[in-house]
Coordinates of C-alpha atoms and ligand atoms in Angstrom, one line a residue:
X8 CA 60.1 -67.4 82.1
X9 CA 58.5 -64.6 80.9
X10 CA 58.8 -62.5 78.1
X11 CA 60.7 -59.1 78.3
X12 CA 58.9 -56.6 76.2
X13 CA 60.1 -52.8 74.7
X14 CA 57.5 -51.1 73.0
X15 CA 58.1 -48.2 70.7
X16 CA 55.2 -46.0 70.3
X17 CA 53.4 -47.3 73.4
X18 CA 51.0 -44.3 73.4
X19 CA 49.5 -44.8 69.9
X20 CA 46.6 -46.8 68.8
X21 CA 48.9 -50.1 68.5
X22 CA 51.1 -49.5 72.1
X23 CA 47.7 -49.1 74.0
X24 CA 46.3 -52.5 72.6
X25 CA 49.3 -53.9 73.2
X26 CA 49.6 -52.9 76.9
X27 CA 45.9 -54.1 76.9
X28 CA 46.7 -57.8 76.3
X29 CA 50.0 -57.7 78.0
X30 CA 48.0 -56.3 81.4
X31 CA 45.9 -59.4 81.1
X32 CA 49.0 -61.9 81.1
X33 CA 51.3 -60.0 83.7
X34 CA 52.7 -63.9 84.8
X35 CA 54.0 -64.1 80.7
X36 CA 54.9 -60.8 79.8
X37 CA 57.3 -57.5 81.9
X38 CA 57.4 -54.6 80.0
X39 CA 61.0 -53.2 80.2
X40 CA 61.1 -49.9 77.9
X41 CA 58.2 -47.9 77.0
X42 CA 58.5 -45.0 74.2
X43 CA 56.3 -41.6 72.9
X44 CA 57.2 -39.0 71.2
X45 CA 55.1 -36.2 73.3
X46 CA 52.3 -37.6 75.0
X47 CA 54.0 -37.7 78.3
X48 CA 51.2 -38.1 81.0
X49 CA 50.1 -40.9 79.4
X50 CA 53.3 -42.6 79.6
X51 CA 53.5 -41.3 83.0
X52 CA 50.4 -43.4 83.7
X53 CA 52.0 -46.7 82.0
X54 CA 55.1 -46.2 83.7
X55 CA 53.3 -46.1 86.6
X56 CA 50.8 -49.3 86.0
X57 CA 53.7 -51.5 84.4
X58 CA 57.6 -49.9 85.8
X59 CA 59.4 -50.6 83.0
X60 CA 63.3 -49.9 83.2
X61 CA 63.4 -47.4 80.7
X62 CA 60.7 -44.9 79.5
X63 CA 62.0 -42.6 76.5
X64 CA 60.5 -39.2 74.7
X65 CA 61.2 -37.4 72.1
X66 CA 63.1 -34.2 73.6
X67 CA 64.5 -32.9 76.8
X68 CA 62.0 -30.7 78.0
X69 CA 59.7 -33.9 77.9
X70 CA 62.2 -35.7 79.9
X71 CA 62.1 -33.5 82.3
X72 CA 58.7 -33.4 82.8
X73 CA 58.4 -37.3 82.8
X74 CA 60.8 -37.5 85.4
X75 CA 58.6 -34.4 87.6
X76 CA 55.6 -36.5 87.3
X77 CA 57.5 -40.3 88.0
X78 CA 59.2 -38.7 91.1
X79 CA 55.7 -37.8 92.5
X80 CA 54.9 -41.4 91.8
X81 CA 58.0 -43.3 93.2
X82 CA 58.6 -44.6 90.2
X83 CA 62.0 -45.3 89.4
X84 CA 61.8 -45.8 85.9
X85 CA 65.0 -43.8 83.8
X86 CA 63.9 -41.2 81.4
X87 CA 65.7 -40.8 78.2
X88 CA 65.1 -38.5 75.2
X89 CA 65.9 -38.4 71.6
X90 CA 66.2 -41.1 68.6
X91 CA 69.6 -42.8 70.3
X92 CA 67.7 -43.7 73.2
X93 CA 64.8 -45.2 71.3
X94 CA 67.6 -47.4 70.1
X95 CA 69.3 -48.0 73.5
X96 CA 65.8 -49.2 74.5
X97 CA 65.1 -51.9 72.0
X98 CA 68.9 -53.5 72.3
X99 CA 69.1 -53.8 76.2
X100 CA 70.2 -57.9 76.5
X101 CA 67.2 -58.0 79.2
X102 CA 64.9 -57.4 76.2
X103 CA 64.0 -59.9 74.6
X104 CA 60.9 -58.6 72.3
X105 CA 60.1 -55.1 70.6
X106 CA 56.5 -53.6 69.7
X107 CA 57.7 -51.6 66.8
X108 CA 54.6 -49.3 66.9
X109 CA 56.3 -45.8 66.3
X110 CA 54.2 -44.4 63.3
X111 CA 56.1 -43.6 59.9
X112 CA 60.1 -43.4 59.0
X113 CA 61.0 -42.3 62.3
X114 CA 60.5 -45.9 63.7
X115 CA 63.0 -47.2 61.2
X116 CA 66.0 -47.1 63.2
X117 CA 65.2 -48.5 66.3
X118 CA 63.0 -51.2 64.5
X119 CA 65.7 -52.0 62.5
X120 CA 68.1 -52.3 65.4
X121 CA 66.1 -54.6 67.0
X122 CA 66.5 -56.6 64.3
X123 CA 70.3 -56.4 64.2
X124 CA 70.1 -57.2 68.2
X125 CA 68.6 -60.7 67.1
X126 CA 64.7 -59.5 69.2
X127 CA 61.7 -61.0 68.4
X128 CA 60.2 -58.2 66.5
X129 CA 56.9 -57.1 66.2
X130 CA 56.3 -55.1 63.2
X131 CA 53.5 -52.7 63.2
X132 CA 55.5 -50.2 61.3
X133 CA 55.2 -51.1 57.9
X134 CA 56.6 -48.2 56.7
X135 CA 60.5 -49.3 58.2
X136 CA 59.8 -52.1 55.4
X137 CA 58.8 -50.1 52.8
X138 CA 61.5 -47.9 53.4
X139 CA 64.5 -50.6 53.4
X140 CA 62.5 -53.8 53.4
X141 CA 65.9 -55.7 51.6
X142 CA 68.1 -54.1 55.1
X143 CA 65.8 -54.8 57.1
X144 CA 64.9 -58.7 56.3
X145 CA 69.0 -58.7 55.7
X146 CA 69.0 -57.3 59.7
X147 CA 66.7 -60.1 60.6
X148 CA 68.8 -63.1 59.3
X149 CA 72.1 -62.0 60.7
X150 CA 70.7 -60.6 64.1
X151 CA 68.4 -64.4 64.3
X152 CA 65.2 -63.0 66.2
X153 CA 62.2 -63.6 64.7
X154 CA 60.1 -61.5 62.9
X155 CA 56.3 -61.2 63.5
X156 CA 54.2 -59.4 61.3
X157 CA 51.2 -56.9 63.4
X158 CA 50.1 -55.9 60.5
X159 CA 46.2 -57.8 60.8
X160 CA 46.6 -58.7 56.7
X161 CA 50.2 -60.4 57.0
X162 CA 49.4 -61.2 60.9
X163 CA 46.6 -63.3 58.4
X164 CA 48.6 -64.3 56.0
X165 CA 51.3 -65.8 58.4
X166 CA 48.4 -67.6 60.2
X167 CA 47.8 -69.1 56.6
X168 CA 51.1 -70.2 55.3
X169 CA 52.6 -73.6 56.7
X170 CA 55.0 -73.5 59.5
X171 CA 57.7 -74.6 57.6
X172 CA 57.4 -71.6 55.1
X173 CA 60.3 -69.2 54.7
X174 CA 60.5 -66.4 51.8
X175 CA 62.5 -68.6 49.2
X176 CA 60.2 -71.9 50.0
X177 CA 57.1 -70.0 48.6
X178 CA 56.4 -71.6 45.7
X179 CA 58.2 -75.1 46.5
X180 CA 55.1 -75.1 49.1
X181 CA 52.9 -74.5 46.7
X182 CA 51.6 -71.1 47.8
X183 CA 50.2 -69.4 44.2
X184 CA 49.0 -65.9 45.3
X185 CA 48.6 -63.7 48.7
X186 CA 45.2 -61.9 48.9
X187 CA 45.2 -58.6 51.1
X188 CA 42.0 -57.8 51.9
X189 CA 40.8 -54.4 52.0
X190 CA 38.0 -52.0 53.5
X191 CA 38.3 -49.8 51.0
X192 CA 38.1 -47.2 53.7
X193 CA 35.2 -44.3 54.2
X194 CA 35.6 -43.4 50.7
X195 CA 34.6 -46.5 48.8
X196 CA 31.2 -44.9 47.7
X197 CA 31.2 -41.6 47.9
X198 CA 30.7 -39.7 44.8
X199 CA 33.7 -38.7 43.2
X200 CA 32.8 -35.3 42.6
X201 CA 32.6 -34.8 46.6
X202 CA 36.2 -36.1 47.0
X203 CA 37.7 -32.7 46.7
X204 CA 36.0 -31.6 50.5
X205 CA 37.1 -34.3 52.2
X206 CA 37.8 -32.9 55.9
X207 CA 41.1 -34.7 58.0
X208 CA 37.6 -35.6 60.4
X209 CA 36.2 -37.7 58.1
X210 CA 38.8 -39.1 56.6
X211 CA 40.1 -40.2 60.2
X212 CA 37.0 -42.0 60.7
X213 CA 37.2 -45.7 59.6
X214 CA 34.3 -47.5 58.9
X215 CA 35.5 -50.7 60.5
X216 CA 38.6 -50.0 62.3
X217 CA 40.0 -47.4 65.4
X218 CA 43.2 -46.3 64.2
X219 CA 46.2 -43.3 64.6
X220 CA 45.2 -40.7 61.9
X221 CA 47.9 -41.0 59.6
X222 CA 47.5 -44.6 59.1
X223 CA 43.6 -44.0 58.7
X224 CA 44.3 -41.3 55.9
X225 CA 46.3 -43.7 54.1
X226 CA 43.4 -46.3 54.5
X227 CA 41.3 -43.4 53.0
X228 CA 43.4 -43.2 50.0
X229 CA 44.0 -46.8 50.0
X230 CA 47.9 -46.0 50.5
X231 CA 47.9 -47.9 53.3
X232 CA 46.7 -51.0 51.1
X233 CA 50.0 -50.3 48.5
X234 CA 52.7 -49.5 51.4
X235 CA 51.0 -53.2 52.6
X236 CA 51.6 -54.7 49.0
X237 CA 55.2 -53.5 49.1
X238 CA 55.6 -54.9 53.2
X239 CA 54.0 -58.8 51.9
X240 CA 56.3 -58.6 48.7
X241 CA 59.3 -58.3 51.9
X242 CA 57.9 -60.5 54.7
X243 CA 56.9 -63.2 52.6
X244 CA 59.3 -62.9 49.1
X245 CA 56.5 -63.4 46.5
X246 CA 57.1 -61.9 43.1
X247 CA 54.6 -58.2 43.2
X248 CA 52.4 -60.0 40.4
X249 CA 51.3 -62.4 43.1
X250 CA 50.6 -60.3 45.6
X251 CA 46.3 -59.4 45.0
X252 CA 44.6 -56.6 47.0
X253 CA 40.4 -57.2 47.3
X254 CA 38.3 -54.8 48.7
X255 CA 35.9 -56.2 51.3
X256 CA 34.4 -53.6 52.9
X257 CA 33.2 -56.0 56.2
X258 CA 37.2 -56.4 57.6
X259 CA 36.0 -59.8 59.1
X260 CA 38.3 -61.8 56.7
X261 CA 41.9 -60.4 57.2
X262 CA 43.7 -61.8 54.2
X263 CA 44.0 -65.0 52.1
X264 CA 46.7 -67.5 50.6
X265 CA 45.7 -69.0 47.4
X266 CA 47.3 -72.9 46.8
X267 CA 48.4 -74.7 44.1
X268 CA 45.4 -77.6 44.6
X269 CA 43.1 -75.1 44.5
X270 CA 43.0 -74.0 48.9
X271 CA 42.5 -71.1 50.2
X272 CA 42.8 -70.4 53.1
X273 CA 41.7 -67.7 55.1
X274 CA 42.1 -66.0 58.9
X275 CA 39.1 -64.2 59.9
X276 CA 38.2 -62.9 63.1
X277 CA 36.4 -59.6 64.5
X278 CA 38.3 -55.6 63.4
X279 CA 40.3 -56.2 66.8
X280 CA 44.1 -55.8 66.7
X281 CA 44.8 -57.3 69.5
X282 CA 44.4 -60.2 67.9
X283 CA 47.3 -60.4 66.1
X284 CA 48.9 -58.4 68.6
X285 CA 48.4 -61.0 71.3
X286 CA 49.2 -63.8 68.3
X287 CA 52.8 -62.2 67.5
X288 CA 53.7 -61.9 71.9
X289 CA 52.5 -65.4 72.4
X290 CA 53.8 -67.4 68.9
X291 CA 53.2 -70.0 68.8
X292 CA 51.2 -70.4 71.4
X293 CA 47.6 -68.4 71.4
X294 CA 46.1 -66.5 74.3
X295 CA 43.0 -64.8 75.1
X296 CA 43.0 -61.4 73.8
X297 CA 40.2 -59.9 75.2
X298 CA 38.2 -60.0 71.6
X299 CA 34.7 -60.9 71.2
X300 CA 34.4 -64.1 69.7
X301 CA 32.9 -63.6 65.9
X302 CA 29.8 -64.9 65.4
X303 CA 29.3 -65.6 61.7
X304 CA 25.4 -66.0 61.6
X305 CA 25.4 -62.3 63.0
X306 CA 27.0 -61.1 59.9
X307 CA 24.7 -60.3 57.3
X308 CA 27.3 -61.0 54.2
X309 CA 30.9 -61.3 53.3
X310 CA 32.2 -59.3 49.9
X311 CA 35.0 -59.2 47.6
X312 CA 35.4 -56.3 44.9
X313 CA 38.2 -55.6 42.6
X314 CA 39.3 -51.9 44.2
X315 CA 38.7 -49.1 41.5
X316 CA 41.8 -47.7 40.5
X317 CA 40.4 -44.0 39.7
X318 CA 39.1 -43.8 43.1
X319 CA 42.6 -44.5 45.0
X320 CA 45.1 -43.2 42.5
X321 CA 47.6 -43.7 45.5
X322 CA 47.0 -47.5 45.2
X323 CA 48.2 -47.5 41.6
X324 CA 51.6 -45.1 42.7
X325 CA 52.1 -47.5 45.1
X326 CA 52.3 -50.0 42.7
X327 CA 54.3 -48.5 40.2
X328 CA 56.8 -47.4 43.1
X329 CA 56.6 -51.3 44.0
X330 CA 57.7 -52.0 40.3
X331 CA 59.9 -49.7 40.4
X332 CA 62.1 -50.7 43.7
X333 CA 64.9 -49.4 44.8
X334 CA 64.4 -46.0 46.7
X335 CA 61.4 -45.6 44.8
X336 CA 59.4 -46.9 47.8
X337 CA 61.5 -44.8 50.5
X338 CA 60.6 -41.5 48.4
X339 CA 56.9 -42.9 48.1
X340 CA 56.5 -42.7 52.0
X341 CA 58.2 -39.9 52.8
X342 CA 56.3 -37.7 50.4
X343 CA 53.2 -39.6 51.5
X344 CA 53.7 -39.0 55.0
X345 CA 54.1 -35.0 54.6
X346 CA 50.9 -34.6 52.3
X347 CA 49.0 -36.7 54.9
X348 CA 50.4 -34.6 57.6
X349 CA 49.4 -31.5 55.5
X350 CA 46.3 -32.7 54.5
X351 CA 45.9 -33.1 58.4
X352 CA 47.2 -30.0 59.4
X353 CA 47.7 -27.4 57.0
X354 CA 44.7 -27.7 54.6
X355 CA 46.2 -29.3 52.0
X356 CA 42.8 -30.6 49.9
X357 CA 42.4 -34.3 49.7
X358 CA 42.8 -34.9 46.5
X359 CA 46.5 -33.1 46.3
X360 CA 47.7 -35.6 48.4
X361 CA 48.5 -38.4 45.4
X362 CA 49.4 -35.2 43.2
X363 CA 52.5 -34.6 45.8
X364 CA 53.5 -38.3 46.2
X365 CA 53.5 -38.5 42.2
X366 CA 55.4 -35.0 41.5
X367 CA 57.9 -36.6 44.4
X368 CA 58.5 -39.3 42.9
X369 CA 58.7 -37.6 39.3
X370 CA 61.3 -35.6 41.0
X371 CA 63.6 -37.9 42.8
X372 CA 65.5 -40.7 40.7
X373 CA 65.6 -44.4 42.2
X374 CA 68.7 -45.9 43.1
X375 CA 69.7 -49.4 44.3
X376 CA 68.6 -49.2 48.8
X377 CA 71.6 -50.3 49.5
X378 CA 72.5 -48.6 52.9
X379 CA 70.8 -47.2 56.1
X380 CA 72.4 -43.7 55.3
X381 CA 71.6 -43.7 51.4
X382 CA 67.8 -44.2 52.7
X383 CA 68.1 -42.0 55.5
X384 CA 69.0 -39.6 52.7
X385 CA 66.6 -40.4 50.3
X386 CA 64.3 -40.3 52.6
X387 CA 65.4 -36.2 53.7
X388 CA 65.5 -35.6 50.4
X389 CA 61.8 -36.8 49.3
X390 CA 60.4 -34.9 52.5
X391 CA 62.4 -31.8 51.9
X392 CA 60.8 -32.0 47.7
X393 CA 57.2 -32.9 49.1
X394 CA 57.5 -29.3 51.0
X395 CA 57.6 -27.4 48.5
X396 CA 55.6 -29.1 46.3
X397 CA 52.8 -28.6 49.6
X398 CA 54.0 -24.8 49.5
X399 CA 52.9 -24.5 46.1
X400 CA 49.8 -25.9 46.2
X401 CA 49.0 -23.8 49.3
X402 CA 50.7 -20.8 47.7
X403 CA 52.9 -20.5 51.1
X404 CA 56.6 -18.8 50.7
Ligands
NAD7 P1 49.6 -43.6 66.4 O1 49.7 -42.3 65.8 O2 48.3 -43.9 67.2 O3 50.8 -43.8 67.4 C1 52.1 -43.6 67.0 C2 53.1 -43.8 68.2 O4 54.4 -43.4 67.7 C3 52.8 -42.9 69.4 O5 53.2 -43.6 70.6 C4 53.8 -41.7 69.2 O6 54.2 -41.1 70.4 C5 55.0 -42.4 68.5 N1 55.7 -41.5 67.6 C6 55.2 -40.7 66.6 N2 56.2 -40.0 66.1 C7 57.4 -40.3 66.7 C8 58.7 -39.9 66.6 N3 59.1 -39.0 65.7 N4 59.6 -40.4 67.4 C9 59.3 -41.3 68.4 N5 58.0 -41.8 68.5 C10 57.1 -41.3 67.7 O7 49.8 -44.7 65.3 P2 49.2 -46.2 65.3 O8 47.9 -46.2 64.6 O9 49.4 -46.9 66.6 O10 50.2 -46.9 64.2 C11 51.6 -47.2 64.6 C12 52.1 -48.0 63.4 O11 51.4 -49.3 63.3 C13 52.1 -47.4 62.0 O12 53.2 -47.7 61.3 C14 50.8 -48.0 61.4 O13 50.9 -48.0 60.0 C15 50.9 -49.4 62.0 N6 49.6 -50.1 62.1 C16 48.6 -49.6 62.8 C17 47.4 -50.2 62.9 C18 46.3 -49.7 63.8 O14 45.3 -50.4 63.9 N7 46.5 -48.6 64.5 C19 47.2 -51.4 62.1 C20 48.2 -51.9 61.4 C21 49.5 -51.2 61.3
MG8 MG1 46.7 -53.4 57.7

C-alpha cells in the first residue's frame, strides 16, 4: 500500500525536493496535506499536480485566495489557515508520514504532534529539537512512529549506526564518537577583517549546498553546525563531549561514527538532499532519488579541519547553550532566528548577529524544558529580548 504523506513547509527548499522524489514514485507515495506559510501560487500549482486532501496557509486572506485559484482548477482540495490547521493536517488517521520542513520554532507544534499521533516523522526542522528535543523524543516513544532524521549529517549518521541501535544502546554497541561534518560555509577564508560587510546575498550563497536563507545564514555563522550538535546529542543520546564537528569544505562525506575497534564509518554521497529525503520515505528500503551518482575519481581531494572558533563565535554559543540545557537551547534559537531575520531584512551587520544570541542568552535564565507552554514561553520571551537588543544596535525606537 502506499504511503500517505503531509508535508509541512512544502514550498521551501526541503518540500520541493521532497515533492521531487515523491513525483517519481507516485505507485509508493499520495500526498494528503500540503502546507506554506504565504507562497500560495505555488501551492496552488502542487495542489494541482498531486490533490492532496488538505492544503493549509498561514492566514485567511491566503485561504481565500488558494481556494479562488483551486476553484479555477477543479481542484477539490480544502483550504485551511492558521497554526491549528497545520496540526489538524499532520494527525488526520489517513496520514501516515509527515515532512516536517516548516523552517524555525513555528514548525514545533505540528512536528511535535505528529509525533504524539505515532507518524513516521521526517525531521527537517531541527530547530523543534533544539527547542524541546527531551518533549519531543518523549512524544516519539509514547505516540510509537518512527522518527527519521532529514537532516543530510544525522540522515548520515543513522545510515552509519547498526539497525539495532537505539539512544541508550550507544555505547553497549560500541559507538565512541559522532563526527558532523561541516562546510564551513562561504566564510571559511575570508579575511576576518571583511566579516563586518557581509551582505544577506552573500551569505545566502552556499558554496556546496541550495538552501532556504535562514538555514544558509546559520551555515554562514556555523549556527546551523551547533543547533545540529544539540539535534545528534537528541536523536541519538550521546553525551555532548562525544558529539565532534569537522569542517570539510567538499560536503561529499556527510558525517561519521567512530567505533570502539577502531571503524569508521562513513555515508558519502553527492550535496543532494533528496537523498536522504528519499532514504527517510522509503526506510528501509532505498529508491532512486534522482541524484547523480558520485564519482570519486572526479573529486580532486577530501578534507578535514578542526573549525576555528574565532571565526564562528555562534559555534562556541551553541555549545555552551548545549552545556548549559534546559531552555538554554530554546532562547538560543529564538534569538538566533530574529538576528538572522534582521540581518536579512533590516540591516542588522553580520557580525551583531552572535552579539544578540549571546546578550539573549545573558538575559534570560535556564530552567528545566519541562512543558510545551514553558517553551512556548521561553521561547516569546527570548524573541521579544532579541528585539530590542536588534533596536539598539540599529538605534530604532
Ligand atoms: P525554506 O525557507 O526554503 O522553507 C520553509 C517552509 O516553511 C516554507 O514552505 C514556508 O512556507 C514554511 N513556513 C515558514 N514560516 C512558516 C510559519 N510561520 N508557519 C507555517 N509555515 C511556515 O526552508 P528550508 O531550507 O526548506 O528549511 C526547512 C527546514 O529544514 C529548516 O528547519 C532547516 O533547518 C531544515 N533543513 C534544511 C535543509 C536544506 O537543504 N534546505 C537541510 C537540512 C535541514
Ligand atoms: Mg545539516
Amino acid at each position: 500500500m502506499s504511503k500517505q504523506v503531509a508535508i509541512l513547509g512544502s514550498t521551501g527548499s526541503i518540500g520541493v525536493n521532497t515533492l521531487d522524489v515523491i513525483r517519481a514514485h507516485p505507485d509508493r507515495f499520495k500526498v494528503v496535506a500540503l502546507t506554506a506559510a504565504k507562497q500560495v501560487d505555488l501551492l496552488a500549482q502542487q495542489c494541482a499536480e498531486f490533490k492532496p486532501a488538505i492544503a493549509v496557509v498561514a492566514d485567511a486572506d491566503r485561504a481565500d485566495r488558494l481556494s479562488k485559484l483551486l476553484l479555477e482548477k477543479k481542484i477539490n482540495t480544502q483550504v485551511l489557515y492558521g497554526p491549528e490547521a497545520l496540526v489538524s493536517a499532520v494527525t488526520q488517521s489517513y496520514c501516515d508520514t509527515v515532512m516536517a520542513a516548516i523552517v524555525g520554532a513555528a514548525g514545533l507544534v505540528p512536528a511535535l504532534a505528529a509525533a504524539k499521533a505515532g507518524k513516521r516523522v521526517l525531521l527537517a526542522n531541527k530547530e523543534a529539537l533544539v527547542m524541546s528535543g527531551d518533549l519531543f523524543m518523549q512524544a516519539m516513544k509514547t505516540g510509537g512512529g518512527e522518527l527519521l532524521p532529514i537532516d543530510s549529517e544525522h540522515n548520515a549518521i543513522f545510515q552509519c549506526l547498526p539497525n539495532s541501535f537505539s539512544r541508550d544502546s550507544g555505547s553497549s554497541l560500541g559507538v565512541e564518537e559522532l563526527w558532523l561534518t561541516a562546510s564551513g560555509g562561504p566564510f571559511r577564508n575570508t579575511p576576518l577583517d571583511q566579516l563586518a560587510s557581509i551582505t544577506p546575498e552573500q551569505a545566502c550563497a552556499h558554496p556546496n549546498w541550495v538552501m532556504g536563507r535562514k538555514i544558509s545564514v546559520d551555515s554562514a555563522t556555523m549556527m546551523n553546525k551547533g543547533l545540529e550538535v544539540i539535534e545528534a546529542f537528541w536523536l541519538f543520546g550521546l553525551p555532548l563531549e562525544k558529539i565532534k564537528v569537522l569542517i570539510h569544505p567538499q560536503s561529499v562525506v556527510h558525517s561519521m561514527v567512530r567505533y570502539r575497534d577502531g571503524s569508521v564509518l562513513a555515508q558519502l554521497g553527492q550535496p543532494d538532499m533528496r537523498t536522504p529525503i528519499a532514504y527517510g520515505l522509503a526506510w528501509p528500503e532505498r529508491i532512486d532519488a534522482g541524484v547523480a551518482p558520485l564519482s570519486l575519481t572526479q573529486l580532486a581531494a577530501l578534507s578535514f579541519a578542526e573549525p576555528e572558533l574565532e571565526r564562528f563565535p555562534c559555534l562556541s554559543l551553541a555549545f555552551a547553550a548545549a552545556k548549559v540545557g534546559g531552555t538554554a537551547p530554546t532562547v538560543l534559537n529564538a534569538a538566533n532566528e530574529i538576528a538572522v531575520a534582521a540581518f536579512l531584512d533590516e540591516g542588522l551587520p553580520y557580525l551583531q548577529i552572535p552579539v544578540v544570541v549571546e546578550k539573549v542568552l545573558n538575559t534570560i535564565p535556564p530552567v528545566n524544558a519541562d512543558s510545551i507552554e514553558l517553551i512556548l514561553d521561553i521561547d516569546l520571551r527570548a524573541r521579544q529580548a532579541a528585539q530590542l537588543v536588534v533596536r539598539n544596535i540599529l538605534c530604532k525606537p
